């Protein structure tokens, strides 16, 4: 099958490389000429484990190409996936669909023969209807179907997730489109990955319902952590005690600095706004978004408290800038808000991340970026662990203690044991534990 992917970011590039690996002929398109130029030169524009070699092998086998030319890519394609960004719009929290609608117009003008336009971007319910309307307006004679196929991959494990999905959701009532979607995902179908065929609007809502629910779990355990701190309890034991209940499950119950990334923050806001617009408010999601919004600043206050209630003219070392491990994505990352708040309180900040320093440089000012965790800790009054990179789980703590000017560690990911850290002579602060 010939596939065009419009938008070659975290989702588009991974999807394109995986579809090519399934045997399809794929063109990944992006309007960002620098990104396409890098990809054509064999350079990955993002860090995602395993992506470089998957792209390289499929390019070599001539199944995967990159282009800025949407017309050439679409006119040959049987399926065109839209994987452009849907960031938060203005002040109402709704998703900004400008990129989706622009892509729809360009696709409409270029499509030839029966074409399935697949929306992979996370979009509010009803967007598929609007994309269909746009295509019909631009190209009244076009033979096409618009399908919703939300993506559930996680950055950091994106290739595994794409190839081993918990489910593939396809929203369409068009039998030709359904058959084509089967064909696109054929290897997964043969592996018996569950396919869920639904109405298009239902598929659009499934994505938001799933992300909203996961974000709720995270926000819930974070507030339980605050309660544990006051109550003299341990949130990790609480989470384990909850998670062993099969009805609850243990995943997404790790207390921390608040969720970030390019999905949960914007998707909770968009879901809450959609619900308001349709007159069916989801107050739980509104509360989740608000709890998470204020949490990152409270984490900065936690650091300040750990430093004796002031960081003025003190140096704070930050380990981890990406919103989670195994990615270079810093969108809505807790580290960004925490660093900004610490700087406002007068702190000098040093920071290290295994992959995200280049991205962080573009949004932070006045930060000294370091080459490793030990150089980062050098002379700092406190070390703050913000991202749970594996490399931070096994630090040489004697070396860290030696480097710090005061032995203070604020572990916002609970990766070390409080009693062990105290034995090593640290003043150790974590989340929801004593
Ligand atoms: N990142 C994730 O983990 C993830 C997971 C599931 C779903 N999603 C959803 O997938 C969508 C894409 O997310 P992402 O993280 O890949 O975004 P991204 O910002 O990494 O990539 C989007 C790309 O689209 C390109 N683009 C925008 N308009 C274009 C146009 N008209 N023509 C061609 N290219 C265009 C941009 O240049 C950019 O490279 C979003 O709706 C997001 O919510 C993301």
Short mmCIF file of C-alpha atoms and ligand atoms in Angstrom, two decimals:
data_model
loop_
_atom_site.label_atom_id
_atom_site.label_comp_id
_atom_site.label_asym_id
_atom_site.label_seq_id
_atom_site.Cartn_x
_atom_site.Cartn_y
_atom_site.Cartn_z
CA UNK A 1 0.00 0.00 0.00
CA UNK A 2 1.14 3.55 -0.66
CA UNK A 3 0.90 5.75 2.39
CA UNK A 4 1.53 9.46 2.91
CA UNK A 5 2.05 10.81 6.42
CA UNK A 6 1.46 14.54 6.85
CA UNK A 7 3.51 15.79 9.81
CA UNK A 8 6.79 14.04 10.62
CA UNK A 9 7.08 14.69 14.34
CA UNK A 10 7.05 12.19 17.20
CA UNK A 11 3.89 10.47 15.92
CA UNK A 12 4.23 10.93 12.17
CA UNK A 13 7.83 9.83 11.92
CA UNK A 14 7.38 6.79 14.13
CA UNK A 15 4.14 5.79 12.35
CA UNK A 16 5.75 6.27 8.95
CA UNK A 17 8.82 4.23 9.83
CA UNK A 18 6.68 1.44 11.30
CA UNK A 19 4.27 1.33 8.34
CA UNK A 20 7.30 1.13 6.04
CA UNK A 21 8.64 -1.68 8.19
CA UNK A 22 5.31 -3.48 7.70
CA UNK A 23 6.14 -3.43 3.98
CA UNK A 24 4.19 -0.39 2.79
CA UNK A 25 5.66 2.36 0.61
CA UNK A 26 5.64 5.47 2.78
CA UNK A 27 6.38 9.14 2.24
CA UNK A 28 6.68 11.25 5.40
CA UNK A 29 5.86 14.86 4.62
CA UNK A 30 6.54 17.91 6.74
CA UNK A 31 6.23 21.62 6.11
CA UNK A 32 9.42 22.14 8.12
CA UNK A 33 12.08 22.02 5.41
CA UNK A 34 14.92 21.80 7.96
CA UNK A 35 13.35 18.68 9.50
CA UNK A 36 12.91 17.03 6.11
CA UNK A 37 16.44 18.05 5.08
CA UNK A 38 17.83 16.44 8.24
CA UNK A 39 15.85 13.24 7.63
CA UNK A 40 16.98 13.09 4.01
CA UNK A 41 20.53 13.43 5.30
CA UNK A 42 20.03 10.50 7.69
CA UNK A 43 19.79 12.66 10.82
CA UNK A 44 16.94 12.16 13.29
CA UNK A 45 15.19 15.39 14.31
CA UNK A 46 14.07 13.79 17.60
CA UNK A 47 15.46 11.31 20.08
CA UNK A 48 13.43 8.13 20.21
CA UNK A 49 15.09 4.81 21.07
CA UNK A 50 15.46 2.55 18.02
CA UNK A 51 14.12 5.12 15.56
CA UNK A 52 17.37 5.92 13.75
CA UNK A 53 18.05 2.32 12.78
CA UNK A 54 14.42 1.63 11.83
CA UNK A 55 14.40 4.69 9.57
CA UNK A 56 17.80 3.84 8.12
CA UNK A 57 16.87 0.27 7.19
CA UNK A 58 13.56 1.25 5.60
CA UNK A 59 15.17 4.08 3.63
CA UNK A 60 17.79 1.61 2.43
CA UNK A 61 15.04 -0.83 1.35
CA UNK A 62 13.40 2.07 -0.54
CA UNK A 63 10.16 1.86 1.37
CA UNK A 64 10.54 5.15 3.24
CA UNK A 65 11.18 8.63 1.83
CA UNK A 66 10.88 12.18 3.16
CA UNK A 67 9.53 15.20 1.37
CA UNK A 68 8.13 18.70 1.75
CA UNK A 69 6.03 18.09 -1.37
CA UNK A 70 2.58 17.16 -0.11
CA UNK A 71 1.08 17.10 -3.61
CA UNK A 72 3.48 14.47 -4.92
CA UNK A 73 3.07 12.36 -1.80
CA UNK A 74 -0.73 12.50 -1.70
CA UNK A 75 -1.58 11.96 -5.33
CA UNK A 76 -0.04 8.47 -5.28
CA UNK A 77 -1.28 7.50 -1.81
CA UNK A 78 -4.24 5.27 -1.00
CA UNK A 79 -4.10 6.32 2.65
CA UNK A 80 -3.05 9.76 3.92
CA UNK A 81 -2.44 10.03 7.65
CA UNK A 82 -2.67 13.43 9.29
CA UNK A 83 -0.18 13.53 12.20
CA UNK A 84 0.29 17.26 12.70
CA UNK A 85 0.34 18.98 16.08
CA UNK A 86 -2.84 20.00 17.90
CA UNK A 87 -1.53 22.33 20.61
CA UNK A 88 -3.67 24.26 23.09
CA UNK A 89 -5.38 27.23 21.47
CA UNK A 90 -5.49 30.72 22.98
CA UNK A 91 -7.23 31.08 26.28
CA UNK A 92 -10.11 28.61 26.24
CA UNK A 93 -8.01 25.44 26.40
CA UNK A 94 -9.48 23.91 23.24
CA UNK A 95 -7.16 22.20 20.73
CA UNK A 96 -5.87 24.46 17.97
CA UNK A 97 -6.90 22.69 14.76
CA UNK A 98 -5.25 25.09 12.37
CA UNK A 99 -2.58 22.58 11.31
CA UNK A 100 -5.14 19.81 10.80
CA UNK A 101 -7.38 22.00 8.65
CA UNK A 102 -4.45 23.36 6.64
CA UNK A 103 -3.32 19.79 5.99
CA UNK A 104 -6.88 18.81 5.00
CA UNK A 105 -7.01 21.62 2.41
CA UNK A 106 -3.67 20.63 0.92
CA UNK A 107 -4.61 16.95 0.84
CA UNK A 108 -7.95 17.76 -0.79
CA UNK A 109 -6.29 19.63 -3.61
CA UNK A 110 -3.84 16.80 -4.28
CA UNK A 111 -5.82 13.57 -3.89
CA UNK A 112 -6.47 11.32 -6.89
CA UNK A 113 -8.64 8.20 -6.94
CA UNK A 114 -10.26 6.76 -3.82
CA UNK A 115 -8.27 8.09 -0.85
CA UNK A 116 -8.68 7.40 2.83
CA UNK A 117 -7.76 10.43 4.92
CA UNK A 118 -6.87 9.19 8.38
CA UNK A 119 -6.76 11.50 11.33
CA UNK A 120 -4.06 10.32 13.69
CA UNK A 121 -3.65 13.63 15.48
CA UNK A 122 -5.55 13.93 18.76
CA UNK A 123 -8.58 16.03 17.81
CA UNK A 124 -11.83 17.04 19.50
CA UNK A 125 -14.98 15.14 18.67
CA UNK A 126 -16.45 16.35 15.40
CA UNK A 127 -13.12 17.25 13.78
CA UNK A 128 -13.50 14.40 11.31
CA UNK A 129 -16.80 15.92 10.17
CA UNK A 130 -15.10 19.27 9.61
CA UNK A 131 -12.16 17.68 7.74
CA UNK A 132 -14.71 15.93 5.50
CA UNK A 133 -16.51 19.23 4.90
CA UNK A 134 -13.22 21.00 4.04
CA UNK A 135 -12.17 18.33 1.57
CA UNK A 136 -15.57 18.36 -0.11
CA UNK A 137 -15.45 22.17 -0.37
CA UNK A 138 -11.96 22.21 -1.90
CA UNK A 139 -12.43 19.22 -4.17
CA UNK A 140 -16.15 18.52 -4.74
CA UNK A 141 -15.50 15.58 -7.06
CA UNK A 142 -13.10 13.75 -4.74
CA UNK A 143 -13.72 10.10 -3.85
CA UNK A 144 -12.61 9.79 -0.23
CA UNK A 145 -13.43 8.76 3.32
CA UNK A 146 -12.26 10.44 6.51
CA UNK A 147 -11.32 8.03 9.28
CA UNK A 148 -10.36 8.60 12.90
CA UNK A 149 -7.42 6.46 14.02
CA UNK A 150 -6.09 7.97 17.25
CA UNK A 151 -2.55 7.10 18.28
CA UNK A 152 -1.71 5.73 21.71
CA UNK A 153 2.08 5.35 21.50
CA UNK A 154 4.25 6.61 24.35
CA UNK A 155 7.35 8.63 23.60
CA UNK A 156 10.38 6.66 24.76
CA UNK A 157 8.72 3.35 23.82
CA UNK A 158 7.04 4.55 20.63
CA UNK A 159 8.20 1.86 18.22
CA UNK A 160 7.33 -0.98 20.57
CA UNK A 161 3.94 0.60 21.26
CA UNK A 162 3.19 1.11 17.58
CA UNK A 163 4.05 -2.49 16.81
CA UNK A 164 2.43 -3.98 19.92
CA UNK A 165 -0.61 -1.81 20.51
CA UNK A 166 -3.10 -2.63 23.25
CA UNK A 167 -5.73 -1.81 20.63
CA UNK A 168 -6.14 -0.13 17.26
CA UNK A 169 -9.13 2.19 17.22
CA UNK A 170 -10.65 2.89 13.83
CA UNK A 171 -13.60 5.24 13.55
CA UNK A 172 -15.42 4.93 10.24
CA UNK A 173 -18.69 3.72 8.77
CA UNK A 174 -17.24 3.32 5.28
CA UNK A 175 -16.55 -0.34 4.38
CA UNK A 176 -13.90 0.56 1.78
CA UNK A 177 -12.04 2.64 4.36
CA UNK A 178 -12.35 -0.12 6.96
CA UNK A 179 -10.84 -2.64 4.51
CA UNK A 180 -7.96 -0.28 3.74
CA UNK A 181 -7.27 0.30 7.44
CA UNK A 182 -7.13 -3.47 7.95
CA UNK A 183 -4.61 -3.68 5.15
CA UNK A 184 -2.48 -0.83 6.56
CA UNK A 185 -2.24 -2.60 9.93
CA UNK A 186 -2.21 -6.10 8.45
CA UNK A 187 0.85 -7.44 10.31
CA UNK A 188 -0.72 -6.39 13.60
CA UNK A 189 -4.03 -7.93 12.59
CA UNK A 190 -2.21 -11.20 11.95
CA UNK A 191 -0.66 -10.86 15.43
CA UNK A 192 -4.23 -10.61 16.79
CA UNK A 193 -3.91 -7.04 18.09
CA UNK A 194 -7.44 -6.01 19.06
CA UNK A 195 -9.13 -3.83 16.43
CA UNK A 196 -11.96 -1.66 17.63
CA UNK A 197 -14.15 -0.38 14.82
CA UNK A 198 -16.47 2.39 15.95
CA UNK A 199 -18.27 5.46 14.71
CA UNK A 200 -15.84 8.27 13.91
CA UNK A 201 -17.00 10.56 16.70
CA UNK A 202 -16.69 7.72 19.19
CA UNK A 203 -13.11 7.02 18.09
CA UNK A 204 -12.24 10.69 18.55
CA UNK A 205 -13.61 10.61 22.08
CA UNK A 206 -11.89 7.32 23.01
CA UNK A 207 -8.51 9.02 22.76
CA UNK A 208 -9.49 11.86 25.08
CA UNK A 209 -11.26 9.52 27.48
CA UNK A 210 -8.14 7.33 27.71
CA UNK A 211 -5.74 10.23 28.23
CA UNK A 212 -8.12 11.96 30.61
CA UNK A 213 -8.39 8.82 32.71
CA UNK A 214 -4.62 8.23 32.82
CA UNK A 215 -4.02 11.87 33.73
CA UNK A 216 -6.61 11.48 36.49
CA UNK A 217 -4.70 8.53 37.94
CA UNK A 218 -1.51 10.58 38.02
CA UNK A 219 -3.20 13.65 39.53
CA UNK A 220 -4.93 11.43 42.07
CA UNK A 221 -1.78 9.78 43.34
CA UNK A 222 0.00 13.15 43.40
CA UNK A 223 -2.65 14.58 45.71
CA UNK A 224 -2.55 11.36 47.77
CA UNK A 225 1.20 12.01 48.08
CA UNK A 226 0.52 15.45 49.55
CA UNK A 227 -1.87 13.84 52.03
CA UNK A 228 0.68 11.14 52.90
CA UNK A 229 3.25 13.81 53.74
CA UNK A 230 0.82 15.44 56.18
CA UNK A 231 -0.47 12.15 57.55
CA UNK A 232 2.85 10.42 58.17
CA UNK A 233 2.19 7.76 55.51
CA UNK A 234 4.11 6.47 52.49
CA UNK A 235 2.57 7.08 49.06
CA UNK A 236 4.53 4.29 47.42
CA UNK A 237 3.03 1.76 49.77
CA UNK A 238 -0.39 3.34 49.28
CA UNK A 239 0.05 3.09 45.50
CA UNK A 240 1.14 -0.52 45.78
CA UNK A 241 -1.78 -1.33 48.04
CA UNK A 242 -4.14 0.25 45.54
CA UNK A 243 -2.49 -1.10 42.43
CA UNK A 244 -2.60 -4.71 43.51
CA UNK A 245 -6.36 -4.43 43.17
CA UNK A 246 -6.96 -5.63 39.60
CA UNK A 247 -9.84 -3.21 39.21
CA UNK A 248 -7.37 -0.34 39.71
CA UNK A 249 -4.04 -1.61 38.32
CA UNK A 250 -0.60 -0.41 39.32
CA UNK A 251 0.27 1.72 36.29
CA UNK A 252 0.21 5.52 36.36
CA UNK A 253 0.23 5.54 40.15
CA UNK A 254 3.71 7.00 40.62
CA UNK A 255 3.69 10.20 42.60
CA UNK A 256 5.90 12.90 41.13
CA UNK A 257 6.24 16.51 40.03
CA UNK A 258 3.07 16.57 37.91
CA UNK A 259 2.44 15.30 34.41
CA UNK A 260 3.96 17.05 31.41
CA UNK A 261 4.59 16.25 27.78
CA UNK A 262 2.75 17.10 24.63
CA UNK A 263 -0.38 15.11 25.46
CA UNK A 264 -1.84 15.01 28.98
CA UNK A 265 -1.70 18.75 29.72
CA UNK A 266 -3.27 19.82 26.44
CA UNK A 267 -5.63 16.87 26.14
CA UNK A 268 -7.14 17.37 29.60
CA UNK A 269 -7.73 21.06 28.80
CA UNK A 270 -9.25 20.25 25.41
CA UNK A 271 -11.49 17.51 26.84
CA UNK A 272 -12.75 19.83 29.56
CA UNK A 273 -13.44 22.54 26.99
CA UNK A 274 -15.20 20.16 24.58
CA UNK A 275 -17.41 19.00 27.44
CA UNK A 276 -18.23 22.60 28.37
CA UNK A 277 -19.01 23.48 24.75
CA UNK A 278 -21.38 20.53 24.49
CA UNK A 279 -23.03 21.29 27.82
CA UNK A 280 -21.82 18.17 29.62
CA UNK A 281 -19.07 19.45 31.92
CA UNK A 282 -16.53 16.90 33.16
CA UNK A 283 -15.62 18.49 36.46
CA UNK A 284 -13.18 15.68 37.30
CA UNK A 285 -11.02 16.57 34.30
CA UNK A 286 -11.24 20.28 35.09
CA UNK A 287 -9.95 19.49 38.59
CA UNK A 288 -7.17 17.27 37.22
CA UNK A 289 -5.92 20.00 34.89
CA UNK A 290 -6.01 22.60 37.67
CA UNK A 291 -4.29 20.34 40.23
CA UNK A 292 -1.53 19.62 37.76
CA UNK A 293 -1.13 23.25 36.73
CA UNK A 294 -0.37 24.37 40.28
CA UNK A 295 1.71 21.33 41.19
CA UNK A 296 4.86 22.24 39.31
CA UNK A 297 5.18 25.53 41.15
CA UNK A 298 4.57 23.70 44.44
CA UNK A 299 7.48 21.42 43.57
CA UNK A 300 9.68 24.52 43.25
CA UNK A 301 8.44 25.62 46.69
CA UNK A 302 9.42 22.18 47.99
CA UNK A 303 12.95 22.72 46.73
CA UNK A 304 13.07 26.17 48.30
CA UNK A 305 11.86 24.74 51.63
CA UNK A 306 14.52 22.01 51.44
CA UNK A 307 17.15 24.73 51.01
CA UNK A 308 16.13 26.38 54.31
CA UNK A 309 13.31 28.49 52.85
CA UNK A 310 15.52 30.47 50.49
CA UNK A 311 17.45 29.83 47.30
CA UNK A 312 18.50 33.45 46.83
CA UNK A 313 22.05 33.43 45.44
CA UNK A 314 22.25 29.68 45.92
CA UNK A 315 23.03 27.25 43.13
CA UNK A 316 20.54 24.48 42.46
CA UNK A 317 21.44 21.49 40.30
CA UNK A 318 18.62 20.01 38.21
CA UNK A 319 18.87 16.45 36.92
CA UNK A 320 16.44 15.87 34.08
CA UNK A 321 14.81 18.33 31.68
CA UNK A 322 12.71 16.03 29.46
CA UNK A 323 9.14 15.50 30.63
CA UNK A 324 9.95 11.83 31.18
CA UNK A 325 12.83 9.45 30.56
CA UNK A 326 13.91 8.20 27.13
CA UNK A 327 12.78 11.25 25.21
CA UNK A 328 14.15 14.68 24.36
CA UNK A 329 10.66 16.20 24.50
CA UNK A 330 10.45 19.11 26.93
CA UNK A 331 6.94 20.27 26.06
CA UNK A 332 5.17 21.11 29.36
CA UNK A 333 8.02 19.41 31.24
CA UNK A 334 7.95 19.94 35.01
CA UNK A 335 11.64 20.91 34.90
CA UNK A 336 10.92 24.02 32.84
CA UNK A 337 8.40 25.44 35.33
CA UNK A 338 10.49 24.42 38.32
CA UNK A 339 13.64 26.03 36.93
CA UNK A 340 11.80 29.24 36.05
CA UNK A 341 10.28 29.44 39.54
CA UNK A 342 13.67 28.80 41.19
CA UNK A 343 15.27 31.50 39.06
CA UNK A 344 12.51 33.93 40.07
CA UNK A 345 13.33 33.11 43.68
CA UNK A 346 16.94 34.12 43.06
CA UNK A 347 18.57 30.74 42.40
CA UNK A 348 21.36 30.09 39.94
CA UNK A 349 20.51 26.91 38.07
CA UNK A 350 22.77 24.23 36.64
CA UNK A 351 21.11 21.44 34.66
CA UNK A 352 21.85 18.16 32.99
CA UNK A 353 19.77 15.82 30.84
CA UNK A 354 21.04 12.91 28.73
CA UNK A 355 19.04 14.02 25.64
CA UNK A 356 17.07 17.22 26.12
CA UNK A 357 19.68 19.95 26.60
CA UNK A 358 19.47 21.27 23.04
CA UNK A 359 15.67 21.61 23.31
CA UNK A 360 15.91 23.20 26.76
CA UNK A 361 18.43 25.79 25.55
CA UNK A 362 15.73 27.15 23.25
CA UNK A 363 13.25 27.90 26.04
CA UNK A 364 15.39 28.59 29.13
CA UNK A 365 17.73 31.49 29.76
CA UNK A 366 20.44 31.89 32.37
CA UNK A 367 20.88 28.15 32.97
CA UNK A 368 24.32 26.54 32.99
CA UNK A 369 23.99 23.27 31.08
CA UNK A 370 26.42 20.58 32.16
CA UNK A 371 27.87 17.49 30.55
CA UNK A 372 27.00 15.01 33.25
CA UNK A 373 25.30 14.66 36.62
CA UNK A 374 28.50 15.11 38.63
CA UNK A 375 29.55 18.33 36.90
CA UNK A 376 25.98 19.53 37.37
CA UNK A 377 26.15 18.93 41.14
CA UNK A 378 29.48 20.75 41.46
CA UNK A 379 29.17 23.50 44.07
CA UNK A 380 25.37 23.33 44.23
CA UNK A 381 23.44 23.75 47.48
CA UNK A 382 20.91 21.12 46.41
CA UNK A 383 20.44 18.46 43.75
CA UNK A 384 16.92 18.05 42.39
CA UNK A 385 15.97 14.91 40.46
CA UNK A 386 13.16 15.89 38.10
CA UNK A 387 13.21 13.19 35.39
CA UNK A 388 13.47 9.47 36.12
CA UNK A 389 16.23 8.62 33.62
CA UNK A 390 17.76 5.22 34.39
CA UNK A 391 21.16 6.91 34.55
CA UNK A 392 19.96 8.85 37.62
CA UNK A 393 18.87 5.70 39.44
CA UNK A 394 22.40 4.52 40.00
CA UNK A 395 24.39 7.67 40.69
CA UNK A 396 27.70 7.41 42.53
CA UNK A 397 26.26 9.05 45.61
CA UNK A 398 29.61 9.51 47.34
CA UNK A 399 30.77 11.50 44.32
CA UNK A 400 27.55 13.53 44.31
CA UNK A 401 27.96 14.31 48.01
CA UNK A 402 31.52 15.36 47.43
CA UNK A 403 30.45 17.68 44.59
CA UNK A 404 27.58 19.38 46.42
CA UNK A 405 28.28 22.29 48.75
CA UNK A 406 25.44 21.06 50.98
CA UNK A 407 24.24 17.44 51.03
CA UNK A 408 20.65 18.19 50.04
CA UNK A 409 18.77 16.01 47.54
CA UNK A 410 15.20 16.63 46.46
CA UNK A 411 14.04 13.51 44.65
CA UNK A 412 10.81 14.37 42.83
CA UNK A 413 10.62 10.86 41.31
CA UNK A 414 11.12 8.82 44.49
CA UNK A 415 13.93 6.83 42.91
CA UNK A 416 16.01 6.55 46.07
CA UNK A 417 15.21 5.15 49.52
CA UNK A 418 14.80 7.76 52.27
CA UNK A 419 16.47 5.61 54.94
CA UNK A 420 19.42 4.75 52.70
CA UNK A 421 19.92 8.38 51.74
CA UNK A 422 19.87 9.43 55.37
CA UNK A 423 22.43 6.75 56.21
CA UNK A 424 24.65 8.24 53.52
CA UNK A 425 24.39 11.61 55.23
CA UNK A 426 22.06 13.41 52.84
CA UNK A 427 19.23 15.70 53.82
CA UNK A 428 16.80 13.91 51.55
CA UNK A 429 13.34 15.03 50.47
CA UNK A 430 10.99 13.08 48.23
CA UNK A 431 7.31 13.02 47.28
CA UNK A 432 4.69 11.60 49.63
CA UNK A 433 7.17 9.83 51.90
CA UNK A 434 8.60 10.67 55.28
N1 LIG B 1 3.82 12.83 20.99
C1 LIG B 1 3.10 11.84 21.47
O1 LIG B 1 3.53 11.07 22.32
C2 LIG B 1 1.70 11.61 20.95
C3 LIG B 1 1.05 10.40 21.24
C4 LIG B 1 -0.23 10.19 20.74
C5 LIG B 1 -0.86 11.19 20.01
N2 LIG B 1 -0.20 12.36 19.77
C6 LIG B 1 -0.89 13.37 18.95
O2 LIG B 1 -0.34 13.31 17.65
C7 LIG B 1 -0.31 14.63 17.07
C8 LIG B 1 1.11 14.97 16.65
O3 LIG B 1 1.92 15.02 17.81
P1 LIG B 1 3.51 15.07 17.73
O4 LIG B 1 4.02 14.98 19.12
O5 LIG B 1 3.98 14.09 16.71
O6 LIG B 1 3.71 16.57 17.16
P2 LIG B 1 5.05 17.23 16.60
O7 LIG B 1 4.93 18.65 16.92
O8 LIG B 1 6.25 16.45 17.05
O9 LIG B 1 4.94 17.02 15.01
C9 LIG B 1 4.01 17.67 14.20
C10 LIG B 1 4.66 17.96 12.87
O10 LIG B 1 3.66 18.38 11.95
C11 LIG B 1 4.28 19.32 11.06
N3 LIG B 1 3.22 20.06 10.36
C12 LIG B 1 2.34 20.95 10.85
N4 LIG B 1 1.51 21.36 9.87
C13 LIG B 1 1.85 20.72 8.75
C14 LIG B 1 1.35 20.71 7.42
N5 LIG B 1 0.30 21.44 7.04
N6 LIG B 1 1.96 19.92 6.52
C15 LIG B 1 3.01 19.15 6.87
N7 LIG B 1 3.52 19.11 8.12
C16 LIG B 1 2.95 19.88 9.05
C17 LIG B 1 5.15 20.14 11.97
O11 LIG B 1 6.16 20.82 11.27
C18 LIG B 1 5.71 19.06 12.91
O12 LIG B 1 6.94 18.56 12.43
C19 LIG B 1 -0.89 15.56 18.14
O13 LIG B 1 -2.27 15.72 17.89
C20 LIG B 1 -0.67 14.80 19.41
O14 LIG B 1 -1.62 15.13 20.39
C21 LIG B 1 1.06 12.59 20.21
#
